[in-house]
Amino acid sequence: MEILDKKLYDEYENFCSNHEKGAFQQSINWAKVKKEWLHEVVVSRDNNGNIVGGVSILIKKIGPFGMMYAPRGPVCDYTDKAVMTDLVSGIKAVAKKHHGYKFICDPLVLASDKDTIAFFRECGFSINENAPFHDTIQPRYNYMLNYIKGLTEDELLMKFNTRTRYYIRFSAKNNVVCKEGIEHLDDFYKIYQETGVRKKFSIRSKEYLRNFLESFPNNAKLFVCYFEDKPLCGGLSVQYAGTTSHVYGCSTDEMRKIHPTDHLQWQMMKWALSGNCHTYDMQGISPDEETDEELYKVYLFKSKFLGDIIETAGEFTITFNSFADKFISYALKVRSKMRE
């Protein structure tokens, strides 16, 4: 076990970006986006000194304590108990260093993968496999096109139904143009704010989005679709470890008949193909209307592209201080009620 020196972060980044369990949220660059959190990296090495497992940990200070979170971590072979045990030792060392009361991770483990869930339990994690939809940090349901590796643009287009192909071509024929680059952030943010108000969801600041793009200079890209120089929709995507993820999206209510959002998705999917990705992750959805009406509408749109609903197992937890955990959970609930 090793709490990695910052001078060796490039070594970890190379490992994470090339590992099948790698994810942009486990990148060193994601810690730069989450700059209000503290950050540590734990690695496990083989006998030759090569990294064979790692976990990037964000640490949120709450009073004297630290809540530790490893989004989409750890990065390792989930059948190798020796490596996982080594990483857990490192996680405990980080908890001691930062007075961590709880460690949470949400690896991309399917809810149906009982063997891997059992493996995590053997390694000391607890899990609530049936956590309510809004009780996890990240949505447990994502919509993914995990069949794109090696396809040409024409082959991917033919995977969609006739109507979806028509909408993609129709938008281009009607002069919808997609522009790329951080120079379009002002236009994106204007639509993003409007979407937040219309759909009643909280939004990130423009500075946060700019920092995201600048922290992933070779991986993140901003897309904005225009009609006659009027911005209609946009998306911020990041390409990492074989997956292109559509992280933030927005659209106006104008000009929907020319299907700019279909054009936007197609441009981001083509970027995924050009990066030789195996997956295009359209991110969070609700699989039913009663759970979350807005995210269900998002699902109905995404389902046009004939991907799969990916239900993850949820959050895996190690609690180091149960008293602090209960007290902080209660205090946060009281604060939330007072703000309602």
mmCIF file of C-alpha atoms in Angstrom:
data_model
loop_
_atom_site.group_PDB
_atom_site.id
_atom_site.type_symbol
_atom_site.label_atom_id
_atom_site.label_comp_id
_atom_site.label_asym_id
_atom_site.label_seq_id
_atom_site.Cartn_x
_atom_site.Cartn_y
_atom_site.Cartn_z
ATOM 1 C CA MET A 1 0.000 0.000 0.000
ATOM 2 C CA GLU A 2 1.187 3.486 -0.794
ATOM 3 C CA ILE A 3 -0.326 6.929 -0.325
ATOM 4 C CA LEU A 4 1.074 8.332 -3.518
ATOM 5 C CA ASP A 5 3.364 11.340 -3.544
ATOM 6 C CA LYS A 6 2.012 14.082 -5.812
ATOM 7 C CA LYS A 7 5.245 13.889 -7.809
ATOM 8 C CA LEU A 8 4.127 10.423 -8.970
ATOM 9 C CA TYR A 9 0.595 11.404 -10.016
ATOM 10 C CA ASP A 10 1.483 11.105 -13.697
ATOM 11 C CA GLU A 11 2.236 7.421 -13.117
ATOM 12 C CA TYR A 12 -1.185 6.885 -11.579
ATOM 13 C CA GLU A 13 -2.874 8.871 -14.338
ATOM 14 C CA ASN A 14 -1.283 6.671 -16.989
ATOM 15 C CA PHE A 15 -2.480 3.581 -15.115
ATOM 16 C CA CYS A 16 -6.026 4.862 -14.625
ATOM 17 C CA SER A 17 -6.530 6.157 -18.164
ATOM 18 C CA ASN A 18 -5.552 2.774 -19.636
ATOM 19 C CA HIS A 19 -7.335 0.444 -17.209
ATOM 20 C CA GLU A 20 -10.654 -1.187 -18.089
ATOM 21 C CA LYS A 21 -12.076 0.071 -14.774
ATOM 22 C CA GLY A 22 -10.712 3.564 -15.308
ATOM 23 C CA ALA A 23 -13.140 6.497 -15.221
ATOM 24 C CA PHE A 24 -12.759 10.237 -15.613
ATOM 25 C CA GLN A 25 -13.954 10.702 -12.015
ATOM 26 C CA GLN A 26 -10.920 8.678 -10.889
ATOM 27 C CA SER A 27 -8.556 10.855 -12.888
ATOM 28 C CA ILE A 28 -6.204 13.270 -11.161
ATOM 29 C CA ASN A 29 -7.859 15.923 -13.312
ATOM 30 C CA TRP A 30 -11.233 15.343 -11.646
ATOM 31 C CA ALA A 31 -9.671 16.315 -8.320
ATOM 32 C CA LYS A 32 -8.714 19.610 -9.980
ATOM 33 C CA VAL A 33 -12.375 20.138 -10.865
ATOM 34 C CA LYS A 34 -13.379 19.377 -7.266
ATOM 35 C CA LYS A 35 -10.872 21.849 -5.880
ATOM 36 C CA GLU A 36 -12.969 22.594 -2.784
ATOM 37 C CA TRP A 37 -12.222 19.007 -1.627
ATOM 38 C CA LEU A 38 -8.958 17.641 -0.277
ATOM 39 C CA HIS A 39 -7.442 14.809 -2.278
ATOM 40 C CA GLU A 40 -5.307 11.705 -1.859
ATOM 41 C CA VAL A 41 -4.372 8.784 -4.123
ATOM 42 C CA VAL A 42 -3.722 5.273 -2.821
ATOM 43 C CA VAL A 43 -2.024 2.662 -5.005
ATOM 44 C CA SER A 44 -1.071 -0.994 -4.789
ATOM 45 C CA ARG A 45 2.038 -2.249 -6.605
ATOM 46 C CA ASP A 46 3.187 -5.659 -7.817
ATOM 47 C CA ASN A 47 6.602 -7.185 -7.089
ATOM 48 C CA ASN A 48 8.120 -5.226 -9.963
ATOM 49 C CA GLY A 49 6.878 -1.904 -8.603
ATOM 50 C CA ASN A 50 4.139 -1.450 -11.187
ATOM 51 C CA ILE A 51 0.793 -0.024 -10.135
ATOM 52 C CA VAL A 52 -1.868 -2.754 -10.253
ATOM 53 C CA GLY A 53 -4.608 -0.959 -8.358
ATOM 54 C CA GLY A 54 -5.469 2.555 -7.345
ATOM 55 C CA VAL A 55 -8.112 4.776 -5.861
ATOM 56 C CA SER A 56 -8.420 8.556 -6.063
ATOM 57 C CA ILE A 57 -10.136 9.833 -2.911
ATOM 58 C CA LEU A 58 -11.892 13.171 -2.486
ATOM 59 C CA ILE A 59 -12.148 14.361 1.119
ATOM 60 C CA LYS A 60 -14.826 16.801 2.279
ATOM 61 C CA LYS A 61 -14.105 18.317 5.680
ATOM 62 C CA ILE A 62 -17.158 18.533 7.941
ATOM 63 C CA GLY A 63 -15.966 20.114 11.160
ATOM 64 C CA PRO A 64 -13.023 18.057 12.416
ATOM 65 C CA PHE A 65 -14.062 15.033 10.372
ATOM 66 C CA GLY A 66 -13.624 14.018 6.748
ATOM 67 C CA MET A 67 -16.148 12.372 4.434
ATOM 68 C CA MET A 68 -14.155 10.343 1.905
ATOM 69 C CA TYR A 69 -15.541 9.671 -1.549
ATOM 70 C CA ALA A 70 -14.058 7.796 -4.500
ATOM 71 C CA PRO A 71 -16.439 8.289 -7.446
ATOM 72 C CA ARG A 72 -16.339 5.264 -9.772
ATOM 73 C CA GLY A 73 -13.413 3.876 -7.796
ATOM 74 C CA PRO A 74 -11.430 1.855 -7.043
ATOM 75 C CA VAL A 75 -9.543 1.093 -10.256
ATOM 76 C CA CYS A 76 -8.384 -2.519 -10.144
ATOM 77 C CA ASP A 77 -9.293 -6.103 -10.938
ATOM 78 C CA TYR A 78 -12.393 -6.805 -8.863
ATOM 79 C CA THR A 79 -11.437 -10.465 -8.514
ATOM 80 C CA ASP A 80 -8.019 -9.780 -6.944
ATOM 81 C CA LYS A 81 -8.548 -9.795 -3.192
ATOM 82 C CA ALA A 82 -4.877 -9.161 -2.411
ATOM 83 C CA VAL A 83 -4.889 -5.905 -4.358
ATOM 84 C CA MET A 84 -8.239 -4.817 -2.939
ATOM 85 C CA THR A 85 -7.121 -5.630 0.604
ATOM 86 C CA ASP A 86 -4.000 -3.554 0.014
ATOM 87 C CA LEU A 87 -6.093 -0.630 -1.219
ATOM 88 C CA VAL A 88 -8.414 -0.886 1.785
ATOM 89 C CA SER A 89 -5.342 -0.625 4.035
ATOM 90 C CA GLY A 90 -4.453 2.573 2.198
ATOM 91 C CA ILE A 91 -7.995 3.902 2.529
ATOM 92 C CA LYS A 92 -7.783 3.318 6.293
ATOM 93 C CA ALA A 93 -4.454 5.160 6.415
ATOM 94 C CA VAL A 94 -6.009 8.135 4.602
ATOM 95 C CA ALA A 95 -8.931 8.042 7.059
ATOM 96 C CA LYS A 96 -6.495 8.205 9.976
ATOM 97 C CA LYS A 97 -4.624 11.097 8.349
ATOM 98 C CA HIS A 98 -7.745 13.174 7.681
ATOM 99 C CA HIS A 99 -10.016 11.996 10.545
ATOM 100 C CA GLY A 100 -12.227 10.285 7.995
ATOM 101 C CA TYR A 101 -15.460 8.971 9.480
ATOM 102 C CA LYS A 102 -16.742 7.264 6.322
ATOM 103 C CA PHE A 103 -15.478 6.087 2.933
ATOM 104 C CA ILE A 104 -17.933 5.806 0.028
ATOM 105 C CA CYS A 105 -17.310 4.520 -3.473
ATOM 106 C CA ASP A 106 -19.643 3.739 -6.367
ATOM 107 C CA PRO A 107 -17.774 1.555 -8.874
ATOM 108 C CA LEU A 108 -19.442 0.603 -12.133
ATOM 109 C CA VAL A 109 -20.677 -2.706 -10.749
ATOM 110 C CA LEU A 110 -23.993 -3.925 -12.090
ATOM 111 C CA ALA A 111 -26.821 -4.606 -9.653
ATOM 112 C CA SER A 112 -27.049 -8.078 -11.171
ATOM 113 C CA ASP A 113 -23.358 -8.842 -10.546
ATOM 114 C CA LYS A 114 -23.804 -10.698 -7.271
ATOM 115 C CA ASP A 115 -20.307 -12.189 -7.343
ATOM 116 C CA THR A 116 -18.608 -8.779 -7.405
ATOM 117 C CA ILE A 117 -20.978 -7.414 -4.768
ATOM 118 C CA ALA A 118 -20.086 -10.378 -2.552
ATOM 119 C CA PHE A 119 -16.386 -9.742 -3.248
ATOM 120 C CA PHE A 120 -16.657 -6.144 -2.016
ATOM 121 C CA ARG A 121 -18.396 -7.381 1.128
ATOM 122 C CA GLU A 122 -15.535 -9.847 1.713
ATOM 123 C CA CYS A 123 -13.150 -6.894 1.486
ATOM 124 C CA GLY A 124 -14.952 -5.047 4.287
ATOM 125 C CA PHE A 125 -17.550 -2.956 2.471
ATOM 126 C CA SER A 126 -21.228 -2.691 3.311
ATOM 127 C CA ILE A 127 -23.858 -1.944 0.677
ATOM 128 C CA ASN A 128 -27.518 -1.049 0.564
ATOM 129 C CA GLU A 129 -28.479 -2.768 -2.674
ATOM 130 C CA ASN A 130 -31.946 -1.208 -2.718
ATOM 131 C CA ALA A 131 -31.105 2.400 -1.902
ATOM 132 C CA PRO A 132 -33.897 4.842 -2.836
ATOM 133 C CA PHE A 133 -33.329 6.682 -6.107
ATOM 134 C CA HIS A 134 -32.401 10.057 -4.594
ATOM 135 C CA ASP A 135 -30.323 8.671 -1.700
ATOM 136 C CA THR A 136 -27.126 8.062 -3.669
ATOM 137 C CA ILE A 137 -24.564 10.636 -4.780
ATOM 138 C CA GLN A 138 -24.735 9.529 -8.410
ATOM 139 C CA PRO A 139 -27.775 8.071 -10.195
ATOM 140 C CA ARG A 140 -27.827 4.277 -10.084
ATOM 141 C CA TYR A 141 -29.382 4.177 -13.559
ATOM 142 C CA ASN A 142 -27.424 5.322 -16.600
ATOM 143 C CA TYR A 143 -28.193 4.997 -20.290
ATOM 144 C CA MET A 144 -25.270 3.683 -22.330
ATOM 145 C CA LEU A 145 -24.429 2.723 -25.870
ATOM 146 C CA ASN A 146 -21.857 0.058 -25.047
ATOM 147 C CA TYR A 147 -21.645 -1.440 -28.516
ATOM 148 C CA ILE A 148 -19.855 1.299 -30.467
ATOM 149 C CA LYS A 149 -16.237 0.100 -30.510
ATOM 150 C CA GLY A 150 -14.924 -0.456 -34.018
ATOM 151 C CA LEU A 151 -18.039 0.850 -35.753
ATOM 152 C CA THR A 152 -17.923 3.327 -38.625
ATOM 153 C CA GLU A 153 -20.250 6.336 -38.557
ATOM 154 C CA ASP A 154 -22.520 4.682 -41.113
ATOM 155 C CA GLU A 155 -22.606 1.443 -39.102
ATOM 156 C CA LEU A 156 -23.516 3.299 -35.911
ATOM 157 C CA LEU A 157 -26.189 5.303 -37.693
ATOM 158 C CA MET A 158 -27.753 2.071 -38.953
ATOM 159 C CA LYS A 159 -28.052 0.826 -35.351
ATOM 160 C CA PHE A 160 -30.723 3.471 -34.764
ATOM 161 C CA ASN A 161 -34.309 3.157 -35.882
ATOM 162 C CA THR A 162 -35.528 4.826 -39.067
ATOM 163 C CA ARG A 163 -37.082 7.803 -37.319
ATOM 164 C CA THR A 164 -33.930 8.634 -35.323
ATOM 165 C CA ARG A 165 -31.801 8.472 -38.471
ATOM 166 C CA TYR A 166 -34.308 10.758 -40.177
ATOM 167 C CA TYR A 167 -34.145 13.326 -37.362
ATOM 168 C CA ILE A 168 -30.333 13.380 -37.433
ATOM 169 C CA ARG A 169 -30.274 13.972 -41.188
ATOM 170 C CA PHE A 170 -33.219 16.391 -41.028
ATOM 171 C CA SER A 171 -31.444 18.697 -38.568
ATOM 172 C CA ALA A 172 -28.374 18.917 -40.804
ATOM 173 C CA LYS A 173 -30.514 19.614 -43.879
ATOM 174 C CA ASN A 174 -32.182 22.431 -41.958
ATOM 175 C CA ASN A 175 -28.849 24.127 -41.302
ATOM 176 C CA VAL A 176 -28.284 23.138 -37.686
ATOM 177 C CA VAL A 177 -24.550 23.614 -37.148
ATOM 178 C CA CYS A 178 -22.546 22.224 -34.227
ATOM 179 C CA LYS A 179 -19.561 24.239 -33.015
ATOM 180 C CA GLU A 180 -16.935 22.973 -30.604
ATOM 181 C CA GLY A 181 -14.676 24.643 -28.069
ATOM 182 C CA ILE A 182 -14.518 26.557 -24.805
ATOM 183 C CA GLU A 183 -15.022 29.813 -26.725
ATOM 184 C CA HIS A 184 -18.719 28.891 -26.904
ATOM 185 C CA LEU A 185 -19.088 28.646 -23.120
ATOM 186 C CA ASP A 186 -21.070 31.887 -22.801
ATOM 187 C CA ASP A 187 -23.679 30.641 -25.283
ATOM 188 C CA PHE A 188 -23.780 27.251 -23.583
ATOM 189 C CA TYR A 189 -24.204 28.776 -20.158
ATOM 190 C CA LYS A 190 -27.103 30.964 -21.207
ATOM 191 C CA ILE A 191 -29.024 27.874 -22.394
ATOM 192 C CA TYR A 192 -27.861 25.902 -19.337
ATOM 193 C CA GLN A 193 -29.327 28.529 -16.994
ATOM 194 C CA GLU A 194 -32.620 28.584 -18.903
ATOM 195 C CA THR A 195 -32.817 24.786 -18.771
ATOM 196 C CA GLY A 196 -32.183 24.758 -15.033
ATOM 197 C CA VAL A 197 -35.035 27.184 -14.413
ATOM 198 C CA ARG A 198 -37.425 25.381 -16.780
ATOM 199 C CA LYS A 199 -36.688 21.893 -15.472
ATOM 200 C CA LYS A 200 -36.112 22.961 -11.854
ATOM 201 C CA PHE A 201 -32.651 21.515 -11.329
ATOM 202 C CA SER A 202 -29.617 23.123 -9.721
ATOM 203 C CA ILE A 203 -26.814 24.204 -12.010
ATOM 204 C CA ARG A 204 -23.075 24.619 -11.753
ATOM 205 C CA SER A 205 -21.421 28.005 -12.038
ATOM 206 C CA LYS A 206 -19.827 29.091 -15.288
ATOM 207 C CA GLU A 207 -16.464 29.097 -13.503
ATOM 208 C CA TYR A 208 -16.988 25.445 -12.506
ATOM 209 C CA LEU A 209 -17.675 24.429 -16.113
ATOM 210 C CA ARG A 210 -14.691 26.414 -17.364
ATOM 211 C CA ASN A 211 -12.500 24.725 -14.769
ATOM 212 C CA PHE A 212 -13.848 21.333 -15.898
ATOM 213 C CA LEU A 213 -12.853 22.013 -19.501
ATOM 214 C CA GLU A 214 -9.460 23.446 -18.544
ATOM 215 C CA SER A 215 -8.716 20.593 -16.120
ATOM 216 C CA PHE A 216 -9.280 18.034 -18.902
ATOM 217 C CA PRO A 217 -7.602 19.913 -21.779
ATOM 218 C CA ASN A 218 -7.162 16.775 -23.886
ATOM 219 C CA ASN A 219 -10.272 14.898 -22.805
ATOM 220 C CA ALA A 220 -13.213 17.290 -22.339
ATOM 221 C CA LYS A 221 -15.015 19.095 -25.137
ATOM 222 C CA LEU A 222 -17.882 21.579 -25.324
ATOM 223 C CA PHE A 223 -20.447 21.273 -28.126
ATOM 224 C CA VAL A 224 -23.053 23.935 -28.973
ATOM 225 C CA CYS A 225 -25.607 23.650 -31.796
ATOM 226 C CA TYR A 226 -26.778 26.772 -33.630
ATOM 227 C CA PHE A 227 -29.415 27.769 -36.121
ATOM 228 C CA GLU A 228 -28.537 31.001 -37.931
ATOM 229 C CA ASP A 229 -26.098 31.878 -35.124
ATOM 230 C CA LYS A 230 -28.737 31.320 -32.432
ATOM 231 C CA PRO A 231 -27.633 28.750 -29.838
ATOM 232 C CA LEU A 232 -30.257 26.030 -29.373
ATOM 233 C CA CYS A 233 -28.614 23.287 -27.323
ATOM 234 C CA GLY A 234 -25.282 22.156 -25.977
ATOM 235 C CA GLY A 235 -23.346 19.416 -24.256
ATOM 236 C CA LEU A 236 -20.157 19.011 -22.244
ATOM 237 C CA SER A 237 -18.588 15.597 -22.749
ATOM 238 C CA VAL A 238 -15.419 13.961 -21.514
ATOM 239 C CA GLN A 239 -13.550 11.085 -23.154
ATOM 240 C CA TYR A 240 -11.547 8.834 -20.859
ATOM 241 C CA ALA A 241 -10.444 5.176 -20.625
ATOM 242 C CA GLY A 242 -12.520 4.105 -23.609
ATOM 243 C CA THR A 243 -15.741 5.859 -22.615
ATOM 244 C CA THR A 244 -17.192 9.147 -23.793
ATOM 245 C CA SER A 245 -19.547 10.549 -21.146
ATOM 246 C CA HIS A 246 -22.112 13.262 -21.780
ATOM 247 C CA VAL A 247 -21.892 14.994 -18.411
ATOM 248 C CA TYR A 248 -23.858 18.240 -18.835
ATOM 249 C CA GLY A 249 -26.524 19.054 -21.388
ATOM 250 C CA CYS A 250 -29.029 21.815 -22.063
ATOM 251 C CA SER A 251 -31.539 22.939 -24.678
ATOM 252 C CA THR A 252 -34.007 25.722 -25.373
ATOM 253 C CA ASP A 253 -37.678 25.303 -26.173
ATOM 254 C CA GLU A 254 -37.133 27.021 -29.513
ATOM 255 C CA MET A 255 -36.832 25.356 -32.918
ATOM 256 C CA ARG A 256 -37.511 21.865 -31.566
ATOM 257 C CA LYS A 257 -39.099 20.898 -34.868
ATOM 258 C CA ILE A 258 -35.687 20.881 -36.543
ATOM 259 C CA HIS A 259 -34.332 18.452 -33.886
ATOM 260 C CA PRO A 260 -31.116 20.186 -32.784
ATOM 261 C CA THR A 261 -30.695 17.830 -29.805
ATOM 262 C CA ASP A 262 -30.545 14.823 -32.134
ATOM 263 C CA HIS A 263 -27.852 16.618 -34.117
ATOM 264 C CA LEU A 264 -25.964 17.365 -30.882
ATOM 265 C CA GLN A 265 -25.989 13.745 -29.749
ATOM 266 C CA TRP A 266 -24.812 12.567 -33.143
ATOM 267 C CA GLN A 267 -21.838 14.944 -33.088
ATOM 268 C CA MET A 268 -20.789 13.723 -29.651
ATOM 269 C CA MET A 269 -21.231 10.106 -30.705
ATOM 270 C CA LYS A 270 -19.007 10.708 -33.733
ATOM 271 C CA TRP A 271 -16.386 12.134 -31.383
ATOM 272 C CA ALA A 272 -16.637 8.933 -29.331
ATOM 273 C CA LEU A 273 -16.027 6.880 -32.485
ATOM 274 C CA SER A 274 -13.035 9.009 -33.471
ATOM 275 C CA GLY A 275 -11.553 8.325 -30.029
ATOM 276 C CA ASN A 276 -11.929 4.552 -30.506
ATOM 277 C CA CYS A 277 -14.248 4.361 -27.496
ATOM 278 C CA HIS A 278 -16.187 1.226 -26.592
ATOM 279 C CA THR A 279 -18.985 3.102 -24.779
ATOM 280 C CA TYR A 280 -20.997 6.284 -25.154
ATOM 281 C CA ASP A 281 -22.444 7.047 -21.712
ATOM 282 C CA MET A 282 -25.487 9.305 -21.829
ATOM 283 C CA GLN A 283 -25.462 9.374 -18.007
ATOM 284 C CA GLY A 284 -28.296 9.471 -15.507
ATOM 285 C CA ILE A 285 -31.928 8.583 -16.101
ATOM 286 C CA SER A 286 -35.010 7.519 -14.184
ATOM 287 C CA PRO A 287 -36.495 4.265 -15.502
ATOM 288 C CA ASP A 288 -39.998 5.228 -14.410
ATOM 289 C CA GLU A 289 -42.068 8.415 -14.256
ATOM 290 C CA GLU A 290 -43.078 8.154 -10.606
ATOM 291 C CA THR A 291 -39.494 8.162 -9.339
ATOM 292 C CA ASP A 292 -38.387 11.323 -11.155
ATOM 293 C CA GLU A 293 -40.560 12.814 -13.882
ATOM 294 C CA GLU A 294 -37.868 14.992 -15.473
ATOM 295 C CA LEU A 295 -35.234 12.245 -15.587
ATOM 296 C CA TYR A 296 -37.851 9.910 -17.018
ATOM 297 C CA LYS A 297 -38.406 12.380 -19.865
ATOM 298 C CA VAL A 298 -34.639 12.389 -20.348
ATOM 299 C CA TYR A 299 -34.767 8.593 -20.572
ATOM 300 C CA LEU A 300 -37.481 8.715 -23.238
ATOM 301 C CA PHE A 301 -35.262 10.951 -25.364
ATOM 302 C CA LYS A 302 -32.129 8.860 -24.849
ATOM 303 C CA SER A 303 -33.932 5.616 -25.594
ATOM 304 C CA LYS A 304 -34.250 6.710 -29.229
ATOM 305 C CA PHE A 305 -30.597 5.754 -29.652
ATOM 306 C CA LEU A 306 -31.228 2.114 -28.677
ATOM 307 C CA GLY A 307 -28.723 1.750 -25.875
ATOM 308 C CA ASP A 308 -29.152 -0.073 -22.576
ATOM 309 C CA ILE A 309 -30.330 0.908 -19.113
ATOM 310 C CA ILE A 310 -27.392 0.188 -16.832
ATOM 311 C CA GLU A 311 -28.442 -0.329 -13.217
ATOM 312 C CA THR A 312 -25.467 -0.132 -10.893
ATOM 313 C CA ALA A 313 -25.287 -1.778 -7.492
ATOM 314 C CA GLY A 314 -24.975 1.559 -5.709
ATOM 315 C CA GLU A 315 -22.637 2.811 -3.018
ATOM 316 C CA PHE A 316 -20.139 0.650 -1.153
ATOM 317 C CA THR A 317 -19.233 1.993 2.284
ATOM 318 C CA ILE A 318 -16.691 1.560 5.043
ATOM 319 C CA THR A 319 -17.609 3.380 8.265
ATOM 320 C CA PHE A 320 -14.748 4.284 10.598
ATOM 321 C CA ASN A 321 -16.661 6.327 13.192
ATOM 322 C CA SER A 322 -20.304 5.338 13.526
ATOM 323 C CA PHE A 323 -21.064 8.043 16.101
ATOM 324 C CA ALA A 324 -19.756 10.803 13.823
ATOM 325 C CA ASP A 325 -21.601 9.257 10.895
ATOM 326 C CA LYS A 326 -24.949 9.272 12.711
ATOM 327 C CA PHE A 327 -24.443 12.747 14.163
ATOM 328 C CA ILE A 328 -23.409 14.326 10.850
ATOM 329 C CA SER A 329 -26.228 12.586 8.951
ATOM 330 C CA TYR A 330 -28.742 13.940 11.475
ATOM 331 C CA ALA A 331 -27.274 17.451 11.366
ATOM 332 C CA LEU A 332 -27.366 17.537 7.568
ATOM 333 C CA LYS A 333 -31.013 16.407 7.552
ATOM 334 C CA VAL A 334 -31.935 19.153 10.042
ATOM 335 C CA ARG A 335 -30.142 21.767 7.952
ATOM 336 C CA SER A 336 -31.910 20.557 4.825
ATOM 337 C CA LYS A 337 -35.314 20.807 6.564
ATOM 338 C CA MET A 338 -34.543 24.338 7.761
ATOM 339 C CA ARG A 339 -33.799 25.409 4.182
ATOM 340 C CA GLU A 340 -37.084 24.062 2.793
#
